[in-house]
mmCIF file of C-alpha atoms in Angstrom:
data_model
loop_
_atom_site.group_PDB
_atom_site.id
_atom_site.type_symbol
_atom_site.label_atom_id
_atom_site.label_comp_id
_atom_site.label_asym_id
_atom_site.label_seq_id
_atom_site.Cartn_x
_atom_site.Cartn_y
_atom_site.Cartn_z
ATOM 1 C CA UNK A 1 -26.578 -13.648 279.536
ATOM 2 C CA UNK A 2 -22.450 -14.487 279.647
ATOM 3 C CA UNK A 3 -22.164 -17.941 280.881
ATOM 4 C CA UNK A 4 -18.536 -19.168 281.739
ATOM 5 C CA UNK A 5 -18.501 -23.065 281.116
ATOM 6 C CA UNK A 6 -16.231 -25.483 283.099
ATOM 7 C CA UNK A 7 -15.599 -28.839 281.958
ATOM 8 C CA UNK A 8 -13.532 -31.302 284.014
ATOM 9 C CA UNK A 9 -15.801 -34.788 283.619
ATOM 10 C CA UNK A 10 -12.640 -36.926 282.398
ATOM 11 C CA UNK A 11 -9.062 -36.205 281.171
ATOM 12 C CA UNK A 12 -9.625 -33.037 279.288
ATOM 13 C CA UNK A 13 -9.850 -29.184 280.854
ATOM 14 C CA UNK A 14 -12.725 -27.269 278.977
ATOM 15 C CA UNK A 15 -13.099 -23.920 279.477
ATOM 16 C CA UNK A 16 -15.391 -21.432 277.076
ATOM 17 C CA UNK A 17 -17.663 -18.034 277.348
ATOM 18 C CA UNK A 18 -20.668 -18.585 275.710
ATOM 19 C CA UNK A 19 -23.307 -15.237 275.795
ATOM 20 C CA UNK A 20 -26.966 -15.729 274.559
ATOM 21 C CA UNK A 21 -27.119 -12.644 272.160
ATOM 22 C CA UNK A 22 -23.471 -12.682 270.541
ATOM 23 C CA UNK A 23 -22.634 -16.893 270.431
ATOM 24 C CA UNK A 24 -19.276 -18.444 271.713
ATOM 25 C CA UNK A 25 -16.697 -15.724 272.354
ATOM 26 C CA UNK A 26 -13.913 -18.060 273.400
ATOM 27 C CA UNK A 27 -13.150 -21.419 274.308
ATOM 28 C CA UNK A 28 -9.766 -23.365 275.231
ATOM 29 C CA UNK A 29 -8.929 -26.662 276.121
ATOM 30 C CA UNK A 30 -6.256 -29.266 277.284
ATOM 31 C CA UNK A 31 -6.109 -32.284 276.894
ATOM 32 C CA UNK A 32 -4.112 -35.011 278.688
ATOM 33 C CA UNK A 33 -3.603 -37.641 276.411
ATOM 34 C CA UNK A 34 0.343 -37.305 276.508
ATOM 35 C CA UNK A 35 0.069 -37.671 280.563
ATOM 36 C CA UNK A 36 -2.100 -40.994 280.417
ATOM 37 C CA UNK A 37 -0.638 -42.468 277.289
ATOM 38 C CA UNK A 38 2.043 -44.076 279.226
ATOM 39 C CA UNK A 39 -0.461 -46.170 281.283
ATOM 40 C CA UNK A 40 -2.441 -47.151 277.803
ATOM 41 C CA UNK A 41 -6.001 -45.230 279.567
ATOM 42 C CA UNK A 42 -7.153 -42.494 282.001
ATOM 43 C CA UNK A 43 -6.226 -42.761 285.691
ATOM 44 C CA UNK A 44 -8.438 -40.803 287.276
ATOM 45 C CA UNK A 45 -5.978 -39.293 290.561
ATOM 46 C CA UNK A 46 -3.684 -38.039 287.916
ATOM 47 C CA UNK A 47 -6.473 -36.542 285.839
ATOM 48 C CA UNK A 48 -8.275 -34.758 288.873
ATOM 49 C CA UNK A 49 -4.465 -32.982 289.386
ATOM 50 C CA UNK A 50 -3.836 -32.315 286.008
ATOM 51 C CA UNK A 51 -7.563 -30.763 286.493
ATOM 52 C CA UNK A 52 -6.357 -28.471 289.512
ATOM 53 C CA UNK A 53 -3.511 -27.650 287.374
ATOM 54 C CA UNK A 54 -4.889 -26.267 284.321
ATOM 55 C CA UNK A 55 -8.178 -24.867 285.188
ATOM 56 C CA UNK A 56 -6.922 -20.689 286.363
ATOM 57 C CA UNK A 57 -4.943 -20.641 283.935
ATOM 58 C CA UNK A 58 -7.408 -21.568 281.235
ATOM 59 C CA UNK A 59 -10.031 -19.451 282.521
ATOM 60 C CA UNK A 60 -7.613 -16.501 282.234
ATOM 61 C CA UNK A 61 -6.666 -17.204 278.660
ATOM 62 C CA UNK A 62 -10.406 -17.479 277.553
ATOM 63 C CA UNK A 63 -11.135 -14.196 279.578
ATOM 64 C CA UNK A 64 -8.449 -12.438 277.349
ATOM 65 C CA UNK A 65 -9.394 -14.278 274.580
ATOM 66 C CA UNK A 66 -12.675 -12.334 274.783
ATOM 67 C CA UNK A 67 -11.425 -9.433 276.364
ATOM 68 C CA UNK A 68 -14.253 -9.948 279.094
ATOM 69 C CA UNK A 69 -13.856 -8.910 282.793
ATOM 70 C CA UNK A 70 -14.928 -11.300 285.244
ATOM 71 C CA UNK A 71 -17.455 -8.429 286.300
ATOM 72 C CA UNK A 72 -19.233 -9.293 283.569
ATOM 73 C CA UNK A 73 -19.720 -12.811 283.646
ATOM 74 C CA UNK A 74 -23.536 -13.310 284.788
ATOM 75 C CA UNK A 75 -23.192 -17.162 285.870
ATOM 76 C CA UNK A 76 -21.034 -20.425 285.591
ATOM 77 C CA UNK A 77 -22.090 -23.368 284.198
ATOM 78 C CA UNK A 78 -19.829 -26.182 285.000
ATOM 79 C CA UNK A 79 -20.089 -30.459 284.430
ATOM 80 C CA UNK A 80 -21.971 -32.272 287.224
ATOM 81 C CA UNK A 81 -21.892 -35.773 286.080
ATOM 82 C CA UNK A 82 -21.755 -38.787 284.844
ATOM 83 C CA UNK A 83 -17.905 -39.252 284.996
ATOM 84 C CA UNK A 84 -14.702 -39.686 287.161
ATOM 85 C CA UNK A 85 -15.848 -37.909 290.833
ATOM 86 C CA UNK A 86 -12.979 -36.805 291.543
ATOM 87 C CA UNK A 87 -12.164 -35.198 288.622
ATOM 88 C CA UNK A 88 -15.935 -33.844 288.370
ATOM 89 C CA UNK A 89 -14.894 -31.999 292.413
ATOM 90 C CA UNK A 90 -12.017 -30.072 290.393
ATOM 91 C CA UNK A 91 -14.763 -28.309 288.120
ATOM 92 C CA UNK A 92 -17.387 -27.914 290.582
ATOM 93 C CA UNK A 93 -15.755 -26.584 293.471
ATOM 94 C CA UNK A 94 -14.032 -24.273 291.504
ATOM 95 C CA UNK A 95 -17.078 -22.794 289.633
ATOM 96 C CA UNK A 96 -19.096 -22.532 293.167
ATOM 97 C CA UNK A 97 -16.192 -20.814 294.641
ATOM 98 C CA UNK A 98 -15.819 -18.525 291.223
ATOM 99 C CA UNK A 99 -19.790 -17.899 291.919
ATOM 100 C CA UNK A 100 -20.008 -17.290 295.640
ATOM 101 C CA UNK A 101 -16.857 -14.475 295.123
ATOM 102 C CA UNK A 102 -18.523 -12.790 292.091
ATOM 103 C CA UNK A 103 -21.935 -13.094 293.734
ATOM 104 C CA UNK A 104 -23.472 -15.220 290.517
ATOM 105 C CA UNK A 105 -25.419 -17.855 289.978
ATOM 106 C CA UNK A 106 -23.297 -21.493 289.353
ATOM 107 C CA UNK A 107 -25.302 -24.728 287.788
ATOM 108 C CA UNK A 108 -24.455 -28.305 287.411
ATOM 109 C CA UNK A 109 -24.553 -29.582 283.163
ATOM 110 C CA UNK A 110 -25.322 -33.185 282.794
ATOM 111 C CA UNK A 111 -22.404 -34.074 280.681
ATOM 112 C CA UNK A 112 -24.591 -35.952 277.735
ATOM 113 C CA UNK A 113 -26.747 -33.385 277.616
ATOM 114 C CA UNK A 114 -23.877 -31.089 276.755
ATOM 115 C CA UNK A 115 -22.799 -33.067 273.707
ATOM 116 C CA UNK A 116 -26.629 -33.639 272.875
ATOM 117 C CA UNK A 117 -27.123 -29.412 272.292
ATOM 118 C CA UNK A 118 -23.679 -29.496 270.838
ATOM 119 C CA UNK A 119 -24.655 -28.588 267.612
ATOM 120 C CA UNK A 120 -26.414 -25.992 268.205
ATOM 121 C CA UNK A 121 -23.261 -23.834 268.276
ATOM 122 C CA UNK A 122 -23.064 -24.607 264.411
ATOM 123 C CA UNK A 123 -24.694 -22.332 262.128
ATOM 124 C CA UNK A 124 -27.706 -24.271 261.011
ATOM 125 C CA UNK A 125 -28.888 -25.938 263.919
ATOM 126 C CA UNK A 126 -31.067 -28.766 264.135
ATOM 127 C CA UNK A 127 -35.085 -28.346 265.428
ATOM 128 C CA UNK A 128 -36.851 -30.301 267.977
ATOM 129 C CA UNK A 129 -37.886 -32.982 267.753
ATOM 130 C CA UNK A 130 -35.216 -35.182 266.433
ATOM 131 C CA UNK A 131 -33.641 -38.936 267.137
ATOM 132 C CA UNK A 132 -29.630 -38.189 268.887
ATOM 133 C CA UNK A 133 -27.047 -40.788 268.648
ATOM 134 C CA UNK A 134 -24.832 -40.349 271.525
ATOM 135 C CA UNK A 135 -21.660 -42.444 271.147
ATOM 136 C CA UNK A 136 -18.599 -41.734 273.050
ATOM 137 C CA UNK A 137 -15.919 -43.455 275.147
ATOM 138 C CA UNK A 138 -18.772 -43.839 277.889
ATOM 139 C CA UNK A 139 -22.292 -44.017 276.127
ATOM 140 C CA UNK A 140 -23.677 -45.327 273.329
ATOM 141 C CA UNK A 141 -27.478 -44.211 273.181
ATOM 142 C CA UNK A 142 -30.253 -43.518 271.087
ATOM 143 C CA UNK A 143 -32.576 -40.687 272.638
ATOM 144 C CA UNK A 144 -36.171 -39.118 271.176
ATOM 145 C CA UNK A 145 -35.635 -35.647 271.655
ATOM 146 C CA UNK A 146 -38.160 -33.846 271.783
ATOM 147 C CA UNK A 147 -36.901 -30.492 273.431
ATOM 148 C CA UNK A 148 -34.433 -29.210 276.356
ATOM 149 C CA UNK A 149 -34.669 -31.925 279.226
ATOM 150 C CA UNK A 150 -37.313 -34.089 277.120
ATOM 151 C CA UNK A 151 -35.911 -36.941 276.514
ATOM 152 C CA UNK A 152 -36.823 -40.800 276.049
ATOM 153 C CA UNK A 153 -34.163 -43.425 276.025
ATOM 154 C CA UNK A 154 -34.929 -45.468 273.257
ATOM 155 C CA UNK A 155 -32.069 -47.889 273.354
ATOM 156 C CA UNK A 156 -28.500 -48.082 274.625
ATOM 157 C CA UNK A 157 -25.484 -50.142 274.656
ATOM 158 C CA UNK A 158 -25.504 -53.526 277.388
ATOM 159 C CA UNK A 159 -21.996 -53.955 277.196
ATOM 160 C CA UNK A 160 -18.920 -51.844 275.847
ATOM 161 C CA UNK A 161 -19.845 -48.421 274.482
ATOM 162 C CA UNK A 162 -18.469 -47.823 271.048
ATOM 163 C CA UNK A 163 -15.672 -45.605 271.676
ATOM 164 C CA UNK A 164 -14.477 -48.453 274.510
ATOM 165 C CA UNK A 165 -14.599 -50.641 272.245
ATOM 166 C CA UNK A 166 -12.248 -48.626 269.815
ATOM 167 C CA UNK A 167 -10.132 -48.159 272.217
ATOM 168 C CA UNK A 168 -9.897 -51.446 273.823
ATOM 169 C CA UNK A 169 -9.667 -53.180 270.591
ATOM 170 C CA UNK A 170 -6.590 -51.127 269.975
ATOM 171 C CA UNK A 171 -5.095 -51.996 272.859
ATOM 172 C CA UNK A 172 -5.668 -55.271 272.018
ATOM 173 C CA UNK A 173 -4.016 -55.651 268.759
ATOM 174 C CA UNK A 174 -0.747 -53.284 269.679
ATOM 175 C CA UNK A 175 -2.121 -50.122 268.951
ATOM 176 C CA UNK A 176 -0.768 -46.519 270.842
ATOM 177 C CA UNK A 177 -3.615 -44.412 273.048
ATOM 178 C CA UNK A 178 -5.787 -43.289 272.504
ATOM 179 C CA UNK A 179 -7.058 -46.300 270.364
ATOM 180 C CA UNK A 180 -10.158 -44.475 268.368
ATOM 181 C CA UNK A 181 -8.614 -42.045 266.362
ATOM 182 C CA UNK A 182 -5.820 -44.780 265.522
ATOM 183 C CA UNK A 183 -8.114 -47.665 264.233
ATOM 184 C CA UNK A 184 -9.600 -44.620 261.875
ATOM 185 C CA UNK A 185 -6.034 -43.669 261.245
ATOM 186 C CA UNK A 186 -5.777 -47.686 260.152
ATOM 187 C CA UNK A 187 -8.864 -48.518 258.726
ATOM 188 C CA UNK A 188 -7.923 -45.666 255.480
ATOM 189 C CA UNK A 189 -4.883 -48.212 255.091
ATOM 190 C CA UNK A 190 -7.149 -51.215 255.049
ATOM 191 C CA UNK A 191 -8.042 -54.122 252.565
ATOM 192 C CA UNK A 192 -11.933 -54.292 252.193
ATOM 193 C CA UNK A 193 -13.206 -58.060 252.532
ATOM 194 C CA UNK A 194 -10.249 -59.535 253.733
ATOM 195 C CA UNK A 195 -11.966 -59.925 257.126
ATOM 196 C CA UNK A 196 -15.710 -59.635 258.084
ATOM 197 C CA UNK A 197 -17.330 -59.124 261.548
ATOM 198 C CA UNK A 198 -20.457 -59.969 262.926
ATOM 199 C CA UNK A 199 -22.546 -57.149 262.828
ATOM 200 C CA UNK A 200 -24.304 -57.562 266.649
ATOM 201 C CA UNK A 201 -27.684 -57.539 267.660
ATOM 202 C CA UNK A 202 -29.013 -56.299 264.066
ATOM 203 C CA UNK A 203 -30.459 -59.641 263.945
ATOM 204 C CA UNK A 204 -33.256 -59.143 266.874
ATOM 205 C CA UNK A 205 -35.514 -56.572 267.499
ATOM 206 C CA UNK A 206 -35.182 -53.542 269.475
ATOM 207 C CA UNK A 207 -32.903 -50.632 269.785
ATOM 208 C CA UNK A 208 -29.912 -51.760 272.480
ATOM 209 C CA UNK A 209 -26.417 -52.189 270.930
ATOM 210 C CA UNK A 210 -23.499 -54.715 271.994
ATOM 211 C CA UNK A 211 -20.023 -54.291 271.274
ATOM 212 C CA UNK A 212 -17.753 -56.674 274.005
ATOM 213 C CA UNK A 213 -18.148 -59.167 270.875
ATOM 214 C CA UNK A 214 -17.192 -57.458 268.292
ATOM 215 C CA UNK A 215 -13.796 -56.369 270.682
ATOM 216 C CA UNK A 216 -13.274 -60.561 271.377
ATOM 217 C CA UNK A 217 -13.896 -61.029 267.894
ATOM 218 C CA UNK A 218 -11.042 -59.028 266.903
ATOM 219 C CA UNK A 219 -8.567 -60.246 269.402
ATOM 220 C CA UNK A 220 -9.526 -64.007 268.008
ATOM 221 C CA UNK A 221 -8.762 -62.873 263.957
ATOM 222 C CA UNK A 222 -5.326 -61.018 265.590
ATOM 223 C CA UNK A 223 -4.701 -64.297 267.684
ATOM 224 C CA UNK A 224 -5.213 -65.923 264.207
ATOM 225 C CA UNK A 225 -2.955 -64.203 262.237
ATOM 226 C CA UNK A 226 -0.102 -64.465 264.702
ATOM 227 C CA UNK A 227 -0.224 -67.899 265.086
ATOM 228 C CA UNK A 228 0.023 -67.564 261.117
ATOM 229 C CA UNK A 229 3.404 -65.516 261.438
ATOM 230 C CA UNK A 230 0.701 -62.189 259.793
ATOM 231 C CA UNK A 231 0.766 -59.991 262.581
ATOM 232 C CA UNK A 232 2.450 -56.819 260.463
ATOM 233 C CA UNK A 233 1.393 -53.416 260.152
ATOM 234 C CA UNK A 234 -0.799 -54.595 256.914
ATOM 235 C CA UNK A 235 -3.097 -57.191 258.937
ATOM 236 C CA UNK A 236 -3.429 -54.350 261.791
ATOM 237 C CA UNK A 237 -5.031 -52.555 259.014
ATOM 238 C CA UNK A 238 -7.005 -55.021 257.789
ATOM 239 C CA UNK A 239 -8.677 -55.579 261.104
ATOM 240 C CA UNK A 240 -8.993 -52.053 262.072
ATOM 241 C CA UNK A 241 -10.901 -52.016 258.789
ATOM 242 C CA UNK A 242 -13.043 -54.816 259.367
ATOM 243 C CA UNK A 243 -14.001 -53.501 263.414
ATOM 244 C CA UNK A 244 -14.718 -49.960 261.959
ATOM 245 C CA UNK A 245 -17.200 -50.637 259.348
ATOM 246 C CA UNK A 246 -18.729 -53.214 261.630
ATOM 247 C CA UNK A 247 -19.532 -50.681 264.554
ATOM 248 C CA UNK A 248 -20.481 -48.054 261.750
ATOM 249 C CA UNK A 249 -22.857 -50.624 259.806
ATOM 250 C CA UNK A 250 -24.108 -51.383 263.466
ATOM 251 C CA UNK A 251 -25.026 -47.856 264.155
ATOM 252 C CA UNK A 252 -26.215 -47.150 261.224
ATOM 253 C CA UNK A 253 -28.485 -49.760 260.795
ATOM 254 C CA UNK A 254 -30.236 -48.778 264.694
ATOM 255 C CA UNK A 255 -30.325 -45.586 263.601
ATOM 256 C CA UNK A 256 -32.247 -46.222 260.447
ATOM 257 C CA UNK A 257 -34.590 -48.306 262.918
ATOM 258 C CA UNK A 258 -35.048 -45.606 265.034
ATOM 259 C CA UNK A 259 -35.953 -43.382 262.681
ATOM 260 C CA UNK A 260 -38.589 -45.292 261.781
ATOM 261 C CA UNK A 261 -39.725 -46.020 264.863
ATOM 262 C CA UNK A 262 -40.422 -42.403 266.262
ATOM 263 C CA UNK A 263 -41.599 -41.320 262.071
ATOM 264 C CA UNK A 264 -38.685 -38.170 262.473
ATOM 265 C CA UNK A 265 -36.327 -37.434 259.848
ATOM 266 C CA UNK A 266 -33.877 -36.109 262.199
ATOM 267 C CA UNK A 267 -30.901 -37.325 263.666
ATOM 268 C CA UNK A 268 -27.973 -35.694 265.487
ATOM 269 C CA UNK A 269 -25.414 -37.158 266.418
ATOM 270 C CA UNK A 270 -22.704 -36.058 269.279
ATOM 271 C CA UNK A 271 -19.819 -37.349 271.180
ATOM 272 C CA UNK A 272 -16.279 -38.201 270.420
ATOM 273 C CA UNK A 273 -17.205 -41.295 268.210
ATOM 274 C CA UNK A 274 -19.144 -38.880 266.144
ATOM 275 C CA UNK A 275 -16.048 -37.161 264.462
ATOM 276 C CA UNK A 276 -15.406 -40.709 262.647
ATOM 277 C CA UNK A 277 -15.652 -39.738 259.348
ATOM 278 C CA UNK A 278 -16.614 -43.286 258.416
ATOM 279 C CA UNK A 279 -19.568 -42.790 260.852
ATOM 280 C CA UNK A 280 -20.825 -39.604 259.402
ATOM 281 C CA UNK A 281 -20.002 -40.614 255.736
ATOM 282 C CA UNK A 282 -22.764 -43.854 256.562
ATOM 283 C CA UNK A 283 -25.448 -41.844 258.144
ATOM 284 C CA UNK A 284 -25.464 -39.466 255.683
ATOM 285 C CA UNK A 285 -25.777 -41.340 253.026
ATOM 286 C CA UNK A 286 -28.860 -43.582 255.349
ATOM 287 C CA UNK A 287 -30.309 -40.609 256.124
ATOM 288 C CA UNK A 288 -30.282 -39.088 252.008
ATOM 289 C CA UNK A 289 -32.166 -42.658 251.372
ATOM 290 C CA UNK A 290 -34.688 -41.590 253.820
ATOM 291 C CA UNK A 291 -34.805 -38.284 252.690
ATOM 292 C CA UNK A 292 -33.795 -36.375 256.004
ATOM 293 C CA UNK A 293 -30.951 -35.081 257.565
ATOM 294 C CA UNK A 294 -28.097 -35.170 259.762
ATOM 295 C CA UNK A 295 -26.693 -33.218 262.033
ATOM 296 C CA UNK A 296 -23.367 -33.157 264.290
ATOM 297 C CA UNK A 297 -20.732 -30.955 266.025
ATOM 298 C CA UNK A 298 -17.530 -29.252 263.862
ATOM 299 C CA UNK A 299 -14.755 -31.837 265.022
ATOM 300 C CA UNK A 300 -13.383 -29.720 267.967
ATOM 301 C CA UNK A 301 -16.686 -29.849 270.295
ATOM 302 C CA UNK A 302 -17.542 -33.482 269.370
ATOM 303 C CA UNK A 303 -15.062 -34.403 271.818
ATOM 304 C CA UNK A 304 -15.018 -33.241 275.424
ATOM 305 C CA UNK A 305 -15.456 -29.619 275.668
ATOM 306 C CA UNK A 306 -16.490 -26.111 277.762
ATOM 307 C CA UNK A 307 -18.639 -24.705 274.632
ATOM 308 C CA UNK A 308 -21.006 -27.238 275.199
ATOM 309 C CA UNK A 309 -21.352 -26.994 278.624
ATOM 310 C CA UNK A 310 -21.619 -23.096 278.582
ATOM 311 C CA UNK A 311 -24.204 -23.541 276.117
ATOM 312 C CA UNK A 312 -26.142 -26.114 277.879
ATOM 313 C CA UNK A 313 -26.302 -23.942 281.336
ATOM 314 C CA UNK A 314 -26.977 -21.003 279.882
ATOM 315 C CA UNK A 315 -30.218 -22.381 278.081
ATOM 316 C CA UNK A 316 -31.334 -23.298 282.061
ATOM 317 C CA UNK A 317 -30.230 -20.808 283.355
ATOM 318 C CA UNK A 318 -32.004 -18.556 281.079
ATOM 319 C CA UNK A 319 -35.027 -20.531 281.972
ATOM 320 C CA UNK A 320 -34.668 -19.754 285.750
ATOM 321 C CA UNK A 321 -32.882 -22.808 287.000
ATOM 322 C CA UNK A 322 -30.320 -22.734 289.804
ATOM 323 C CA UNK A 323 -29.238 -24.009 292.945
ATOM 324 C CA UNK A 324 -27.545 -23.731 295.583
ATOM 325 C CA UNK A 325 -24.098 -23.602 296.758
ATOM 326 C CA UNK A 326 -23.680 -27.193 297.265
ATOM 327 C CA UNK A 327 -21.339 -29.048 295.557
ATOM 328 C CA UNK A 328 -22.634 -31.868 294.137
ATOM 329 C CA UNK A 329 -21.451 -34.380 291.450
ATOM 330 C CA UNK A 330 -22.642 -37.791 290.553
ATOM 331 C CA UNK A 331 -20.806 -40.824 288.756
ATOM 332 C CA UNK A 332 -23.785 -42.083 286.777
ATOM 333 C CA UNK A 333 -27.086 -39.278 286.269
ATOM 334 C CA UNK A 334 -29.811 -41.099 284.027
ATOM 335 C CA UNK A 335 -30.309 -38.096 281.403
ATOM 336 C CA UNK A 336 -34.236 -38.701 282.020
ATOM 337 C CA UNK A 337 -33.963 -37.624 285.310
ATOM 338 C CA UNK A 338 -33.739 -33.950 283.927
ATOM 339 C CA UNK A 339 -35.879 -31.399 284.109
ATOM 340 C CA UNK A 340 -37.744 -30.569 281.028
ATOM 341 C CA UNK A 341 -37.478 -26.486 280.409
#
């Protein structure tokens, strides 16, 4: 089956072909970072237009990227939800009107589900059941998964989701946007010790994470070292340092606890967060101790993407599920409200 995937749940236009015999033929995205840096975050009116903007043109460069005819395509997969409604409209209404002119099938992809199956477009890909870390700009969760729509929340964040928190802490200590990737950028810069953050909620039971503190935390040490005439490029640093291996020691250490919890030595991890190299560097090393094994995404489908999407429908589809021409998209979709294949 040739599934074309559609992408549109944020600021960043994924399109990819994705057949079930041959693997990913071709995938392209844009992103539009440069548009909503100006603003310091995503506003979602000028993402669903930069949506409208990009998405023909994209699907035409991935259909000569694979040299397929759209004759061929056998259904579109396309994001449903959770994430900015109007931007989600772009990608649906253009993959039900893309399936009601080639007479195909179209099917909504829960968005975490697509990063969840994510790595199973690498080459050794990870077997069910395992424990998924899903950390991103919008979620920070830790799911039992135990196949294709079985899932059990085990614990999630009550507050900030890591990547927010990234960015926000950024933000808050004169960093450019996106904030993530320049904290990382930072952190390889930074003095070890000089400043240490709480670690939060590793000091209770359970699996639920908490990051607004760590974020007010940092703003406090910044505050600190202004009033102290240290507010340089050095003590940004420092600090990015110091909020970095706190949410990656705070991961970590749920992770570890979920993994005992459910007895797997599996974990996969998937969402933007999840191409910190920090991140990756800590579980691995956690999960050697345990003797398991890790799993994740190569860097360019951690983030926001069509692959994982086309991937994602195509395993439903190829299990029989469809619907109808409808469009439908939701804000917020609980990923245990999904159909187990």
């Amino acid at each position: 089956m040739l599934v074309l995937g559609l992408e549109t749940s944020c600021d960043e236009t994924g399109v990819a072909l994705y057949d079930s015999e041959r693997g990913l033929l071709a995938d392209a995205l844009f992103s539009q970072i440069d548009l909503h840096r100006a603003y310091g975050g995503v506003v979602p009116e000028l993402a669903s237009r930069d949506h409208v903007k990009r998405m023909l043109p994209l699907i035409r460069q991935v259909l000569a990227e694979a040299d397929c005819a759209a004759t061929e395509i056998d259904a579109i997969a396309y994001t449903a939800g959770p994430g900015l409604v109007g931007a989600l409209l772009v990608g649906a209404s253009c993959a039900q009107a893309l399936a009601f002119a080639w007479d195909i099938p179209a099917l909504g992809v829960h968005h975490m589900e697509g990063h969840l199956l994510a790595p199973m477009l690498e080459e050794q890909p990870p077997q069910f059941p395992f424990v998924a870390l899903l950390v991103s700009g919008g979620h920070t969760q830790l799911v039992q998964v135990d196949g294709i729509g079985q899932y059990a929340l085990l614990g999630e964040t009550l507050d900030d989701a890591a990547g927010e928190a990234f960015d926000k802490t950024a933000k808050l200590i004169g960093l450019n946007y996106p904030g993530g990737p320049e904290i990382a950028r930072l952190a390889k810069q930074g003095v070890a010790g000089r400043f240490t953050f709480p670690r939060p909620m590793c000091d209770r039971p359970g699996l639920d994470f908490s990051f607004s503190g760590l974020k007010t935390f940092a703003l406090n040490t910044w505050q600190e070292c202004r009033s102290a005439g240290d507010d340089g490029d050095q003590t940004r640093c420092d600090i990015s340092l110091a909020f970095e291996q706190a949410v990656v020691d705070t991961l970590t250490y749920k992770c570890r606890r979920a993994l005992k919890q459910t007895g797997l030595k599996r974990l996969v991890i998937a969402g933007g967060v999840s191409a910190n190299q920090s991140l990756r560097q800590g579980l691995e090393k956690m999960l050697g101790e345990l003797g398991g094994n890790v799993y994740y995404a190569r860097p360019q489908f951690c983030t926001d993407n069509g692959a994982m999407i086309a991937y994602a429908g195509c395993q439903r589809l190829l299990a029989g599920q469809q619907e109808t021409l409808a469009i439908s998209v939701q804000a917020r979709w609980p990923m245990e409200q999904l159909p187990p294949l």
